[in-house]
PDB file of C-alpha atoms in Angstrom:
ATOM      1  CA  UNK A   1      24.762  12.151  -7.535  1.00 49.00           C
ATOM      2  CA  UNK A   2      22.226  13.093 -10.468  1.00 51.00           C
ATOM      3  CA  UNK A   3      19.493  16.038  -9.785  1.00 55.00           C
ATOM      4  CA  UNK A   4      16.424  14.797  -8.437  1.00 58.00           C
ATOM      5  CA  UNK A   5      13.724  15.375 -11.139  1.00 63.00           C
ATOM      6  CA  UNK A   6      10.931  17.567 -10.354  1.00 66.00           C
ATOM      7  CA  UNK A   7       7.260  16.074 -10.759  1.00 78.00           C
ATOM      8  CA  UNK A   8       5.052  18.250 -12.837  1.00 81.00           C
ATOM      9  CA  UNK A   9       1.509  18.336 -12.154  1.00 86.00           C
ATOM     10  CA  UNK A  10      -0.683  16.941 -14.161  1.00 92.00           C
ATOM     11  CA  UNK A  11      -2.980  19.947 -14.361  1.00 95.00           C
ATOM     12  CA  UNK A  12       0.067  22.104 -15.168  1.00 93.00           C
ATOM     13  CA  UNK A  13       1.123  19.909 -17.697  1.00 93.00           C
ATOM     14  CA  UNK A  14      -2.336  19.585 -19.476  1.00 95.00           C
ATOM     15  CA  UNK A  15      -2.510  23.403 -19.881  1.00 95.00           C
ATOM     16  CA  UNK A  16       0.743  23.836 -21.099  1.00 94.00           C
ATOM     17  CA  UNK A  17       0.154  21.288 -24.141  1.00 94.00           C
ATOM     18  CA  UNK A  18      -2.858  22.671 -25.376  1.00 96.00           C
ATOM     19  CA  UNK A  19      -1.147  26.138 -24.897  1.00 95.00           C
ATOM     20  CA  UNK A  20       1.432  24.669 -26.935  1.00 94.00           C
ATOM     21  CA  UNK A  21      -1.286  23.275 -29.551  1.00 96.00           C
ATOM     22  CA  UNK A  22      -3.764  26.442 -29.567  1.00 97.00           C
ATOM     23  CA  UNK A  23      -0.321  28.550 -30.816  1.00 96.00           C
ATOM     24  CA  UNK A  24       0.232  25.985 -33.525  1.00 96.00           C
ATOM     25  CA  UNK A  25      -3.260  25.378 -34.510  1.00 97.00           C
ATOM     26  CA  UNK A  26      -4.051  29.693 -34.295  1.00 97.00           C
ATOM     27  CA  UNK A  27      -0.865  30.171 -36.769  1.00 96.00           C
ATOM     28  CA  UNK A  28      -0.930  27.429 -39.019  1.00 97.00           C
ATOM     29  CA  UNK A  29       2.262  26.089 -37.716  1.00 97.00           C
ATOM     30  CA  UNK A  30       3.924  22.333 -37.272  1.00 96.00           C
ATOM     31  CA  UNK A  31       4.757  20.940 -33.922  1.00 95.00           C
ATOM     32  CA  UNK A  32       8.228  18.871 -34.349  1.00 92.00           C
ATOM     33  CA  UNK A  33       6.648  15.286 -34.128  1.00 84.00           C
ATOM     34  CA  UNK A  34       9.145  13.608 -31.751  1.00 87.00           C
ATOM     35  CA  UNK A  35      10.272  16.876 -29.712  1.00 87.00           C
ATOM     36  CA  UNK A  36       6.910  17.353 -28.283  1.00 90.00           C
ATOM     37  CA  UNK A  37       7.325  15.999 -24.793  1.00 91.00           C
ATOM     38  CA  UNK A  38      11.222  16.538 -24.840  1.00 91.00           C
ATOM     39  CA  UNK A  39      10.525  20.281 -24.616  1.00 91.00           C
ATOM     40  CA  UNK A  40       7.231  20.387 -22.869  1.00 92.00           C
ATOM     41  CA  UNK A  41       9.127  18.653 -20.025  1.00 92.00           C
ATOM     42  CA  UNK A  42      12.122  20.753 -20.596  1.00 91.00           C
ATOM     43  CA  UNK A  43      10.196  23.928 -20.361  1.00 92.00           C
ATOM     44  CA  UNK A  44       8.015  22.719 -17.069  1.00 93.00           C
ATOM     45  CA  UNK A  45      11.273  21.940 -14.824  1.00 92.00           C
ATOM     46  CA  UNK A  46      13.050  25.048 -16.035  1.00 91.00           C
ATOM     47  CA  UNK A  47       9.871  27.772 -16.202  1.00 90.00           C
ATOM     48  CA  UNK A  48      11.193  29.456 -19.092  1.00 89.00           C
ATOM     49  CA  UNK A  49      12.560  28.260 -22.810  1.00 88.00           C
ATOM     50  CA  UNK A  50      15.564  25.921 -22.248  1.00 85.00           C
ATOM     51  CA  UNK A  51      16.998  27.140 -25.419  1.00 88.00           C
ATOM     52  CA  UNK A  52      16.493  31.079 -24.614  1.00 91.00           C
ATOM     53  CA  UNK A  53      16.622  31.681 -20.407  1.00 91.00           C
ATOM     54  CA  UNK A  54      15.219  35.347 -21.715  1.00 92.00           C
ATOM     55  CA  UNK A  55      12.598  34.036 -23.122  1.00 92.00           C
ATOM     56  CA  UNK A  56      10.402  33.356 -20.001  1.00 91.00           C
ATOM     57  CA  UNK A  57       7.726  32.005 -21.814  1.00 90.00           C
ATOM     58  CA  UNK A  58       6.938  29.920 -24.554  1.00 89.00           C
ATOM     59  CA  UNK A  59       5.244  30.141 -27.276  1.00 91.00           C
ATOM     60  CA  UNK A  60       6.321  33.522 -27.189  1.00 89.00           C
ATOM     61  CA  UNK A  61       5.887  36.624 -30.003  1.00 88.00           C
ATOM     62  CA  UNK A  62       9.797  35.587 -30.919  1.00 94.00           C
ATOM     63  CA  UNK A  63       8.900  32.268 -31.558  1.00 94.00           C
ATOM     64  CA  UNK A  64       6.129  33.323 -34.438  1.00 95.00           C
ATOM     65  CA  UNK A  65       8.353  35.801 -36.101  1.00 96.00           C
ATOM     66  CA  UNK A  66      10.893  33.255 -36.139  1.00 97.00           C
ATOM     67  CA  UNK A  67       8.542  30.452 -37.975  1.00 97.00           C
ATOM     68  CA  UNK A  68       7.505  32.715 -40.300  1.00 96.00           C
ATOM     69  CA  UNK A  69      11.077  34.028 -41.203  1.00 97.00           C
ATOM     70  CA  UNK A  70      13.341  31.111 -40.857  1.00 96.00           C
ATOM     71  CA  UNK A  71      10.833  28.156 -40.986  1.00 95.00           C
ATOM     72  CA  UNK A  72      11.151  27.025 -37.330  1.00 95.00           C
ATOM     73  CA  UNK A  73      11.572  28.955 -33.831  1.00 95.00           C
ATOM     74  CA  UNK A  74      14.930  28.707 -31.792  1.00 94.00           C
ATOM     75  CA  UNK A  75      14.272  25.773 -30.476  1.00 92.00           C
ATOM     76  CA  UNK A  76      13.016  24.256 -33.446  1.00 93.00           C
ATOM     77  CA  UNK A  77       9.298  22.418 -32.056  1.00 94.00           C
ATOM     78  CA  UNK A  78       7.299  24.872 -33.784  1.00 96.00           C
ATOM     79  CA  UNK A  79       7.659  24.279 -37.584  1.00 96.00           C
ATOM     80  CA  UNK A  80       6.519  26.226 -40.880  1.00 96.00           C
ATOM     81  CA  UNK A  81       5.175  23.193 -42.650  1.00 95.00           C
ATOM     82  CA  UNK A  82       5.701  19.348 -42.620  1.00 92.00           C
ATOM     83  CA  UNK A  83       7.397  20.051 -45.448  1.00 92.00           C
ATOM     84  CA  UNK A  84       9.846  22.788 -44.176  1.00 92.00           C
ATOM     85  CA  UNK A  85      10.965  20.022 -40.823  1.00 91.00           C
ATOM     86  CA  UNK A  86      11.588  17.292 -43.294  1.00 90.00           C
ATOM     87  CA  UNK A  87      13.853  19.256 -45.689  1.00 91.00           C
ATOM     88  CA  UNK A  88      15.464  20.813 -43.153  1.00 86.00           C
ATOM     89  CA  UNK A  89      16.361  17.744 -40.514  1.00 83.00           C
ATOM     90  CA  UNK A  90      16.912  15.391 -43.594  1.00 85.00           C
ATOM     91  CA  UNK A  91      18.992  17.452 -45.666  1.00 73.00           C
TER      92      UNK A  91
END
């Protein structure tokens, strides 16, 4: 029997993507291009960071230090620079 998916509301939704795009935009950061939704809806069903269950909400303070010192966060959909996710997931 597979898990009955829970249906986000749209409002909910809408706030958490610009949310997501006000931390990029404020720090100058990447959003991984094709992990977007993936992890949006990822975060939504589980109410914290499905990478991090500590993390109990996202983007979180780890996540910037993170960019800044390794070039991505944990969960790798905020990104140092274009440049950084293509040298990194192409190498």
């Amino acid at each position: 029997m597979s898990a009955k998916k829970t249906k986000i509301p749209t409002k909910t939704r809408i706030a958490k993507e610009r949310e997501f795009c006000a931390f990029a935009q404020e720090y100058k950061f990447v959003i991984h291009p094709k992990g977007f939704d993936y992890y949006l809806e990822s975060f939504l069903e589980a109410g914290c960071c499905p990478c991090d269950p500590d993390r109990k909400n996202c983007p979180c303070g780890k996540a910037a230090i993170e960019v800044v010192r390794d070039g991505h966060c944990l969960c790798r959909l905020f990104w140092r620079s274009y440049q950084d996710f293509v040298t990194m997931m192409f190498k």
